[in-house]
Coordinates of C-alpha atoms and ligand atoms in Angstrom, one line a residue:
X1 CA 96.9 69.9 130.3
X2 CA 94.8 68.7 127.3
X3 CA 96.7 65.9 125.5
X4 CA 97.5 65.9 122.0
X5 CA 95.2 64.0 119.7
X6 CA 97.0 60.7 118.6
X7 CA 97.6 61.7 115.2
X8 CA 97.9 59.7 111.5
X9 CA 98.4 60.9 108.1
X10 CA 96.6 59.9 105.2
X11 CA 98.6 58.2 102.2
X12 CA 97.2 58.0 98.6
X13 CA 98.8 57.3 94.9
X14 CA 97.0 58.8 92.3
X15 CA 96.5 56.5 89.3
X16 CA 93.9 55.7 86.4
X17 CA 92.3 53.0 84.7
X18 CA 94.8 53.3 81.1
X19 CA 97.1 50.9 82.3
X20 CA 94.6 47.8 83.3
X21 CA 94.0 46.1 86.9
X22 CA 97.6 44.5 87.1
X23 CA 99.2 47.9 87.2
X24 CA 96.9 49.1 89.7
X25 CA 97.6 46.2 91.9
X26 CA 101.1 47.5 91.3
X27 CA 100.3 50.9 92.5
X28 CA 98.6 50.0 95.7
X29 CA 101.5 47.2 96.4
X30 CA 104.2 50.0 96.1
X31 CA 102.5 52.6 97.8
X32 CA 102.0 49.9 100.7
X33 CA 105.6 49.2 101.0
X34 CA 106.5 52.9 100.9
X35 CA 103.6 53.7 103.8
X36 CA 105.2 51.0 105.6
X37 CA 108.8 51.8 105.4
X38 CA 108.4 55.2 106.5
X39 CA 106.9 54.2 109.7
X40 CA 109.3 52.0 110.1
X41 CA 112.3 54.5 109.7
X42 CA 111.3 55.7 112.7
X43 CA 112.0 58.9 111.5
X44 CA 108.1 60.7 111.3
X45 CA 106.8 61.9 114.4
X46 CA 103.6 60.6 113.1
X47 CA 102.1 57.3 111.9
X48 CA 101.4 57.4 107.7
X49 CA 98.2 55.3 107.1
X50 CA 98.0 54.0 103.3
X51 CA 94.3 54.8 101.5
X52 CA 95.2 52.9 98.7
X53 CA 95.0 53.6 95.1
X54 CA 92.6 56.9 93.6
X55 CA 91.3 56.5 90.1
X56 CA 88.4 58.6 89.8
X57 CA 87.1 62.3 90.5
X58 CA 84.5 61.1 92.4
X59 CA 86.5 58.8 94.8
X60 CA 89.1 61.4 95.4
X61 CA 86.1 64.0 96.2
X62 CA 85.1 61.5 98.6
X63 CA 88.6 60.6 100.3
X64 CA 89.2 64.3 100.5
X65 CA 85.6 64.8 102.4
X66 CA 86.6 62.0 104.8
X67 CA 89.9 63.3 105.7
X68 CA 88.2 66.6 106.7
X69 CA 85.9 64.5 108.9
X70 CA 88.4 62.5 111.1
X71 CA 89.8 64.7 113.4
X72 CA 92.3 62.4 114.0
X73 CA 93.9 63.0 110.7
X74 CA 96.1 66.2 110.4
X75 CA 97.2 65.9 106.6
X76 CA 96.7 64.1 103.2
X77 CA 100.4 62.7 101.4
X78 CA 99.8 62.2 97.8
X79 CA 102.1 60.5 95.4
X80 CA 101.6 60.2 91.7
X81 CA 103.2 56.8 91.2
X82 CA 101.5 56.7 87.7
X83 CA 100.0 59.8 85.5
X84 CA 96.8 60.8 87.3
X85 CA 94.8 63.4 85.0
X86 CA 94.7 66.1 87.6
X87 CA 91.2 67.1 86.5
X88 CA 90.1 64.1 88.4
X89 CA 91.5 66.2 91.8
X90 CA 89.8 69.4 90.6
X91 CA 87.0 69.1 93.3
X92 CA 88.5 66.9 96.2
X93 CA 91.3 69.2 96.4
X94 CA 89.6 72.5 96.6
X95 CA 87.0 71.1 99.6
X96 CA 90.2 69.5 101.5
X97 CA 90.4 71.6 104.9
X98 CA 93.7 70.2 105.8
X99 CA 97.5 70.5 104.9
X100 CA 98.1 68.7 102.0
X101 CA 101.9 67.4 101.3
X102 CA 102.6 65.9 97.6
X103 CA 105.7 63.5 97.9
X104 CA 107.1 63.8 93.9
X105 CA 109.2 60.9 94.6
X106 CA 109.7 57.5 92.5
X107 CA 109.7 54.0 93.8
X108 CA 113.0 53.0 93.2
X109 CA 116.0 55.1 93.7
X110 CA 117.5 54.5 90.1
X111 CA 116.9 54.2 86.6
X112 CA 117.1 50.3 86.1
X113 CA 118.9 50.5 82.7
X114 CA 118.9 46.7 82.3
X115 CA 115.4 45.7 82.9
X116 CA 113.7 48.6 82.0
X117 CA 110.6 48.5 79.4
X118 CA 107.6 49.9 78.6
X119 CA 105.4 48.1 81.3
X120 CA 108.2 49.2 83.9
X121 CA 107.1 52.7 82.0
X122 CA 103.4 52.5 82.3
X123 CA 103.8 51.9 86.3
X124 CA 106.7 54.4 87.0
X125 CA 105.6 57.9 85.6
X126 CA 106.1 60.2 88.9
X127 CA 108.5 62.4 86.6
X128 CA 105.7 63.9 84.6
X129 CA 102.9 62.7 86.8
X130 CA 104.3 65.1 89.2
X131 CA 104.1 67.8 86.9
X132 CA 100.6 67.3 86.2
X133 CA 99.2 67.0 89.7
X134 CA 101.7 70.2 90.4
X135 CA 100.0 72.4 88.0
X136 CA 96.6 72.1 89.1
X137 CA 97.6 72.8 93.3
X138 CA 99.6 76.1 91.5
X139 CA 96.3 76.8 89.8
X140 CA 94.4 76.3 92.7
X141 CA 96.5 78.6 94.4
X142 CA 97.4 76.0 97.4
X143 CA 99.9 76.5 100.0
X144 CA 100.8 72.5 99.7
X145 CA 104.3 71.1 100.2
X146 CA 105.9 69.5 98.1
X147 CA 109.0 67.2 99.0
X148 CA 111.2 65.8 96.5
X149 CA 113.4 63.2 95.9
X150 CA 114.0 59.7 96.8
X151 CA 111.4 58.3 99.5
X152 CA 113.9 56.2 101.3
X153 CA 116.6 58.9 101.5
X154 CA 116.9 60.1 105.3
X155 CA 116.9 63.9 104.5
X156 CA 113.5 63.3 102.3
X157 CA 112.0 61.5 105.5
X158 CA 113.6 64.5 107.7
X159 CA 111.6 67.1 105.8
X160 CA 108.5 64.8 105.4
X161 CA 108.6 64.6 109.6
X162 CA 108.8 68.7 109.9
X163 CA 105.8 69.0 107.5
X164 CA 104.0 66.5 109.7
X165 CA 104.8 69.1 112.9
X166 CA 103.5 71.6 110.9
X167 CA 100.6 70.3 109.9
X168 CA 100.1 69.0 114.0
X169 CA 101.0 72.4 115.2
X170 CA 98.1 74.0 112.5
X171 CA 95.7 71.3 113.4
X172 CA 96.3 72.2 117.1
X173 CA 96.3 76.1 117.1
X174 CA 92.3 75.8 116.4
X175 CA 92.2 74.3 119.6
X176 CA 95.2 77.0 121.6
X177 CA 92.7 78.3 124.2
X178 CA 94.7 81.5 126.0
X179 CA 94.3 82.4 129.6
X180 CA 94.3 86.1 130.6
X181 CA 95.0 86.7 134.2
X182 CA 94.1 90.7 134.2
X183 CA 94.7 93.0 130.8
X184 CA 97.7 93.7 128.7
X185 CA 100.5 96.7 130.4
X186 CA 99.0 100.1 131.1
X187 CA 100.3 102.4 127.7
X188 CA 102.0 99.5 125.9
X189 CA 101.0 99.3 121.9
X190 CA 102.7 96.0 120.8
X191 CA 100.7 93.5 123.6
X192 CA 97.6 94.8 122.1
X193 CA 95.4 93.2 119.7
X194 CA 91.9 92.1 117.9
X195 CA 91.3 88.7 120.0
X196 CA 88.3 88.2 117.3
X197 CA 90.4 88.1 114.2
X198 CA 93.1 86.2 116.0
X199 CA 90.0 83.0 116.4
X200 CA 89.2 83.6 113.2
X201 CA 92.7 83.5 111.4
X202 CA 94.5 81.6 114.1
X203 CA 92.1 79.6 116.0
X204 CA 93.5 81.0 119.1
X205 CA 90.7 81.5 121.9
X206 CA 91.5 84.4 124.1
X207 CA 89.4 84.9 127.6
X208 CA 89.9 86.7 129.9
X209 CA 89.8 85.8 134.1
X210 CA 89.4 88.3 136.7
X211 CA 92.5 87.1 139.3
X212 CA 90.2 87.4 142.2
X213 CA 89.4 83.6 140.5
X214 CA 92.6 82.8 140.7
X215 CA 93.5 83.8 144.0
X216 CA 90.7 81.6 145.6
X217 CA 92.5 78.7 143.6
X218 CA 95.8 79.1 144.7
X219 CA 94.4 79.9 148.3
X220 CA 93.1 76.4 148.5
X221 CA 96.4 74.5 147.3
X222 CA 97.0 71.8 150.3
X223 CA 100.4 71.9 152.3
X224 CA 100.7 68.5 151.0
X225 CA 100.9 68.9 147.5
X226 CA 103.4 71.6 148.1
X227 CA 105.3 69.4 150.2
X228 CA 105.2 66.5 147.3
X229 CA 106.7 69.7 144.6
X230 CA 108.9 71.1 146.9
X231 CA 110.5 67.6 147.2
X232 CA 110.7 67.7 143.2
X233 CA 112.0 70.6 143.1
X234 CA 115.2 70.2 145.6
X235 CA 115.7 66.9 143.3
X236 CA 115.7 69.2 139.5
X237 CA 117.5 72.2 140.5
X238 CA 120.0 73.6 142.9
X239 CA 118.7 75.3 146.0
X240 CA 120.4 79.1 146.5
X241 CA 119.6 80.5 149.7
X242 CA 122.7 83.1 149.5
X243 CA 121.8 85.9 152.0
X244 CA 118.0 85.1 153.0
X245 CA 117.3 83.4 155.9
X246 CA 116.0 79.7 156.0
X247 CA 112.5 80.8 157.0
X248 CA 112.4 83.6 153.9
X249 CA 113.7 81.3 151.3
X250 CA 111.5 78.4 151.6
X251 CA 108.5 80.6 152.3
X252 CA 109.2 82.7 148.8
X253 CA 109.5 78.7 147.0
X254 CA 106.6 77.6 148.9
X255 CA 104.5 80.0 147.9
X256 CA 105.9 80.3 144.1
X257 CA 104.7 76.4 144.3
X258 CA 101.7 77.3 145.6
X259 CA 100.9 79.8 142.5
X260 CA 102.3 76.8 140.1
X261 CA 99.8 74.0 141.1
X262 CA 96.5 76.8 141.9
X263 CA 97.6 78.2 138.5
X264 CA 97.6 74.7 136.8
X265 CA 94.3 73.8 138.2
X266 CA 92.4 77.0 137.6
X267 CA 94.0 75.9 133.8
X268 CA 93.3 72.3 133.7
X269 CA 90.3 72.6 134.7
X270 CA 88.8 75.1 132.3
X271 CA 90.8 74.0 129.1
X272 CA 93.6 76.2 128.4
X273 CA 96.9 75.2 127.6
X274 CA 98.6 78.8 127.8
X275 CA 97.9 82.0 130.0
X276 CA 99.4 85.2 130.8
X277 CA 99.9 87.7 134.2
X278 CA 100.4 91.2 134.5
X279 CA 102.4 92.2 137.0
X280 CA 99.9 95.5 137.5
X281 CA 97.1 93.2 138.3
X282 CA 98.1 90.5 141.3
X283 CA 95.5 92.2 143.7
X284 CA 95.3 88.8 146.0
X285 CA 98.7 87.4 144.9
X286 CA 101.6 88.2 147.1
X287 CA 104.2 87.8 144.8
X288 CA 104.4 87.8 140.8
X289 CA 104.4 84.7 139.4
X290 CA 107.9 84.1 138.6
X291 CA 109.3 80.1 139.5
X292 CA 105.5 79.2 138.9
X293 CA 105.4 80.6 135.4
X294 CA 109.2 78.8 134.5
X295 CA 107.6 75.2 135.6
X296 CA 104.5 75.7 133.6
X297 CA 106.4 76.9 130.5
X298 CA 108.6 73.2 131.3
X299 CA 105.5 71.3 131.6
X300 CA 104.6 73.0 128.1
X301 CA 101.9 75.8 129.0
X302 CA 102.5 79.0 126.5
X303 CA 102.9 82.1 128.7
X304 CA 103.0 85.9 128.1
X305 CA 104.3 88.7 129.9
X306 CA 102.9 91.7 130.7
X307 CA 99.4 89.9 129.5
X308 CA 100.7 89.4 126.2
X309 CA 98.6 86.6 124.8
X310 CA 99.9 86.9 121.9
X311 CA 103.1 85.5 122.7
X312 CA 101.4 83.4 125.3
X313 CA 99.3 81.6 122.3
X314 CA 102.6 81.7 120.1
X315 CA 104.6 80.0 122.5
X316 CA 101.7 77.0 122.8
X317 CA 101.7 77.0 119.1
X318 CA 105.8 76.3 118.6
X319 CA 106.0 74.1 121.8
X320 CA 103.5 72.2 120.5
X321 CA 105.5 72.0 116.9
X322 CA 108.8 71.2 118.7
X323 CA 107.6 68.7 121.0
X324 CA 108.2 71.0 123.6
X325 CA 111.7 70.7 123.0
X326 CA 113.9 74.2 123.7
X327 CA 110.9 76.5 122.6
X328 CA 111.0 79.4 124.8
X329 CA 108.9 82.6 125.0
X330 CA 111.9 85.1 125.4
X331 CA 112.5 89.4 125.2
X332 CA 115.2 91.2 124.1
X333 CA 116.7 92.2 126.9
X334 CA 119.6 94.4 126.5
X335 CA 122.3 94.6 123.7
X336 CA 126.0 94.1 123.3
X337 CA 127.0 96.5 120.6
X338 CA 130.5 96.2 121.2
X339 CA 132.4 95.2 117.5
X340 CA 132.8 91.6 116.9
X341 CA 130.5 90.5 120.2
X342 CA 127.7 92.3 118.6
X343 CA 124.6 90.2 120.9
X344 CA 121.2 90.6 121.7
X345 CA 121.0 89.7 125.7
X346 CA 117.6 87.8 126.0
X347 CA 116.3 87.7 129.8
X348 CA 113.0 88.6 131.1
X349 CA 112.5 90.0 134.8
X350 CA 111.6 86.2 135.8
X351 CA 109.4 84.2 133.5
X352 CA 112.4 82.6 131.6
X353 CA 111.7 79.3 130.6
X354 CA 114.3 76.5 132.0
X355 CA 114.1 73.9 129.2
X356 CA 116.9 75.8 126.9
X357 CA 119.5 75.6 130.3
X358 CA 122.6 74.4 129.9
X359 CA 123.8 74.7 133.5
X360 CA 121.3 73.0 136.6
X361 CA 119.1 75.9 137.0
X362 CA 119.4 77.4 140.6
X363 CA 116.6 78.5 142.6
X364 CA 116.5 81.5 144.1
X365 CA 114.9 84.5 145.8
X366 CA 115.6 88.4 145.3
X367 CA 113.2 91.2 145.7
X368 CA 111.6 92.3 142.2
X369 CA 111.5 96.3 141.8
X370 CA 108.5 96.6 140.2
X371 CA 104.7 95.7 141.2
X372 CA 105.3 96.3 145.1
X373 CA 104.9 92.4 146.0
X374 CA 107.0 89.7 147.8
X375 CA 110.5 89.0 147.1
X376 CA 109.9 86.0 144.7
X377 CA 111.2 82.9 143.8
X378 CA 113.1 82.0 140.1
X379 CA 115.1 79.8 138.6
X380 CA 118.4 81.5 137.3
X381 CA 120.3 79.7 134.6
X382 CA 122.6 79.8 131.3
X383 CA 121.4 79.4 128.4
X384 CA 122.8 77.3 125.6
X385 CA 124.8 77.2 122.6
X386 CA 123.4 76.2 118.8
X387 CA 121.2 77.7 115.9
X388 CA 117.6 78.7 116.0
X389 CA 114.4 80.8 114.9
X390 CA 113.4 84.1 116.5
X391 CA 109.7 84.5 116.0
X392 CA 107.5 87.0 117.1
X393 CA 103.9 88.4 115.6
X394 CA 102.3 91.4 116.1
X395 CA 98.9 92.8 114.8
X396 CA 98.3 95.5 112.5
X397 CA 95.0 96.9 111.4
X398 CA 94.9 94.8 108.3
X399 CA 96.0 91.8 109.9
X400 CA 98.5 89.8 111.9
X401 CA 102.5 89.4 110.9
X402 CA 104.8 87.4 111.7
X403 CA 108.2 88.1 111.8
X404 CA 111.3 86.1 111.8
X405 CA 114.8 85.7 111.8
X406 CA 117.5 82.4 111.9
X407 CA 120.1 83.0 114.3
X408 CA 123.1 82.0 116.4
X409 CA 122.6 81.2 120.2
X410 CA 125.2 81.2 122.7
X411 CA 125.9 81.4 126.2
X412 CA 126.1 84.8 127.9
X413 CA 129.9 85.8 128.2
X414 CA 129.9 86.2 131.8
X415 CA 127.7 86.1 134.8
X416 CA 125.6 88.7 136.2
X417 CA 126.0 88.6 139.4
X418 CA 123.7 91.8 140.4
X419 CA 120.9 90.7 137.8
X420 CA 119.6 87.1 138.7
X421 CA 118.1 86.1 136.2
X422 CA 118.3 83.5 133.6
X423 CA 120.4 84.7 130.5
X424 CA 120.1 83.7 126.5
X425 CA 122.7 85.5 124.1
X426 CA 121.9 85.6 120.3
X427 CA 122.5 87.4 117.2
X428 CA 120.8 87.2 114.1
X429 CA 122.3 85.7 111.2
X430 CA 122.3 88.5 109.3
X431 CA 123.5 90.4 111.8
X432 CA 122.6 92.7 114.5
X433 CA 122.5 95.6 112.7
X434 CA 121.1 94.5 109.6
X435 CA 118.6 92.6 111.6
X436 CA 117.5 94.8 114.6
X437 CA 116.9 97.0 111.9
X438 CA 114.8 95.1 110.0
X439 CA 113.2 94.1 112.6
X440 CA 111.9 97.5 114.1
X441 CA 110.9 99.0 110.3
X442 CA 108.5 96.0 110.4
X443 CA 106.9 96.7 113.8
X444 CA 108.4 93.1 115.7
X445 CA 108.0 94.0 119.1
X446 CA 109.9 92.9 122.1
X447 CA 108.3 89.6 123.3
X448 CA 109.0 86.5 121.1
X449 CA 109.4 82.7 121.1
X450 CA 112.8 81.5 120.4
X451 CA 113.4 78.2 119.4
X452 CA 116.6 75.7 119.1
X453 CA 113.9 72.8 117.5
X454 CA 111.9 75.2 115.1
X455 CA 113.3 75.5 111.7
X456 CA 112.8 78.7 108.9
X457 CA 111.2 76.4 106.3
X458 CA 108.6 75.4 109.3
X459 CA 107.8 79.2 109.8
X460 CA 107.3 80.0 106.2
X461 CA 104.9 77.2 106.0
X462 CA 102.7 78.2 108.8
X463 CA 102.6 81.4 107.8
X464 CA 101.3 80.2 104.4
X465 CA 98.5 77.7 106.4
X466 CA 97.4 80.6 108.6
X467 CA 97.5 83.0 105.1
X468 CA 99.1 85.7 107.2
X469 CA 102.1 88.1 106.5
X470 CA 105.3 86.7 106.5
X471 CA 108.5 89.1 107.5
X472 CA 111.6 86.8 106.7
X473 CA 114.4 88.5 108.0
X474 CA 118.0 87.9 106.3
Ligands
MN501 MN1 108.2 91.7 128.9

């Protein structure tokens, strides 16, 4: 899969010429030592690069040009150390491309009541140099961040690392590039969509491949590299032959491994980083995708059901926020309405994604009762216990929406011994009811990504990059 760019962040304090050169010197010697102590907190994801000191309309103009040229840089960090007369950002700001977070934070922690005089004044003006610079971006009508508070403190530094996922994540969806292995489910509304809007608004390329292409693919996968994954495989999970014979069983996982590295390939090789199967299209394929989809979601590939490359892009998009980290295109399932267990039962026939187990996934083999194919191979497992965002989007006529709620995760009561699949409970936090029915009077569908990493504030924020409809649910 295409890497990740190695990205930096771009650092600036805003200043003017009122105060003399010594001041200045000042400015770019503090925002230095900030720059440098947040890299070393070790907290960013991201490397912060310090620009130096901006003066002057026309070097700001020109800072803000170059950001937009180095693809390498996913955001501009401003802090107004001094007052900087905001009219001096006017036209640097409105040509910047890219997410823009303004850190209102002072140099030191405190107000140094013993020391302090007017030169400590003329260098240390972020309380009402903030509000300057602030009410231009409102003017301007800019979706920026702003963090506030103390530059040292480790919750500051935790929300300045989210913003710098965000800003990653956005950066990256121009570049999402979504895989369609046949066409969305026969009748189904909520998979459908406007592929040419979701490039334009999203970034999100959308093609589709006949799987005729595929199966030649995953036709030519050599013994030997199944050999090589099979060995992996017996090493990450458990094997569960239960009732099939020796010969069925490994024949099912050879040929789910099969689909995994032909599937990989056919991806790698023509640059995209998530795809999605239809279980009505396999003509070539003996069995559905199923253990082959649950390793490409672990190695970070978005996927969608039913050809939903919605989801499938969605799922690329948040993986690619969280670091891959417990990001998991999901369905609700079925329901526990009972009171006080009130649960949503998330599941999908097989494509369950195995990085939010909390038990050793098992592998195993049962016949699927739709799509007429081989009994296939999938890894069962629990799910896990914590908080976390459930996130879908769907498309109406006047654009896309996404739709959101917090909520609690935990593991399914019991086992399910006649359905094997792999099992995530959750309930919203505002509850079920209240949620659910939120949920359906905005149109969510089904398929969504749920996440343990993502966090609300990251949502809304995306939402306001993209400029599409936000549904907060709580
Ligand atoms: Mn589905």
């Amino acid at each position: 899969m295409r890497d990740k760019k190695a990205y930096e962040f771009w650092f600036v304090a805003g200043s003017q010429f009122l105060y003399g050169e010594e001041q200045l010197r000042n400015v770019a010697r503090d925002a230095e030592d900030i720059a440098a102590k947040l890299n070393e907190s070790g907290r960013l994801p991201y490397k912060v690069v310090c620009k130096g000191v901006m003066t002057t309309a026309e070097g700001i103009t020109q800072f803000m040009k170059d950001v937009n040229y180095h693809d390498e840089v996913a955001g501009v960090i401003t802090w107004m150390h001094t007052f900087s007369p905001a009219k001096n950002w006017i036209r640097g700001t409105v040509l910047l491309q890219k997410p823009l977070l303004h850190l209102a934070t002072q140099y030191l922690e405190g107000i140094p009541y013993d020391t302090i005089d007017f030169d400590y004044m003329n260098l240390n003006q972020s309380a009402h140099g903030d509000r300057e610079y602030g009410y231009l971006n409102a003017r301007l009508k800019l979706h920026n961040k702003v963090v506030y508070g103390w530059w040292g403190d480790p919750e500051v530094q935790a929300e300045i690392a989210d913003w710098q996922d965000v800003a990653v994540a956005y950066d990256e969806s121009f570049h999402i590039r979504v895989c369609r292995f046949g066409d969305t489910m026969r009748d189904v509304a909520v998979t459908e969509g406007d592929k040419v809007e979701a490039q334009i608004r999203l970034g999100w390329t959308v093609d589709y491949w006949p799987v005729g292409d595929l199966v030649e693919v995953v036709d030519r996968v050599e013994e030997e590299a199944i050999d090589a994954e099979y060995e992996k495989l017996q090493q990450d999970y458990t094997f569960a032959r239960q009732d099939n014979s020796e010969e069925d069983f490994t024949k099912s996982v050879r040929y789910q491994l099969r689909l995994y590295l032909g599937i990989k390939q056919f991806l790698d090789e023509k640059g995209y980083d998530a795809f999605c199967t239809n279980f009505q299209d396999l003509k070539g394929l003996a069995q559905l995708p199923g253990l082959a989809a649950q390793l490409l979601m672990r190695d970070g590939y978005g996927f969608g059901a039913e050809g939903d490359w919605k989801h499938a892009a969605l799922t690329r998009l948040l993986k690619i926020l969280t670091h891959n980290d417990r990001t998991v295109f999901m369905e609700d399932y079925t329901l526990d309405l009972r009171k006080g267990h009130e649960a949503i039962l998330g599941a999908h026939m097989l494509e369950v994604d195995p990085t939010i187990a909390s038990d050793k996934p098992r592998v195993e083999v049962h016949p699927l009762d739709i799509g007429g194919k081989d009994d296939p191979a999938r890894l069962v497992f629990t799910g896990m216990d914590g908080e976390g965002v459930d996130v879908t989007i769907a498309d109406f006529r006047e654009g896309f929406r996404l739709i959101f709620y917090a909520v609690d995760c935990r593991k399914a009561e019991a086992d399910t011994p006649h359905l094997p699949v792999a099992k995530q409970l959750w309930t919203p936090k505002c509850g079920l009811k209240e949620g659910a029915v939120a949920w359906i009077k905005a149109g969510g569908g089904h398929h969504t990504v749920l996440s343990f990493h993502a966090k609300p504030e990251q949502i809304r924020e995306l939402a306001a990059l993209f400029g599409i409809e936000l549904v907060e649910i709580r």
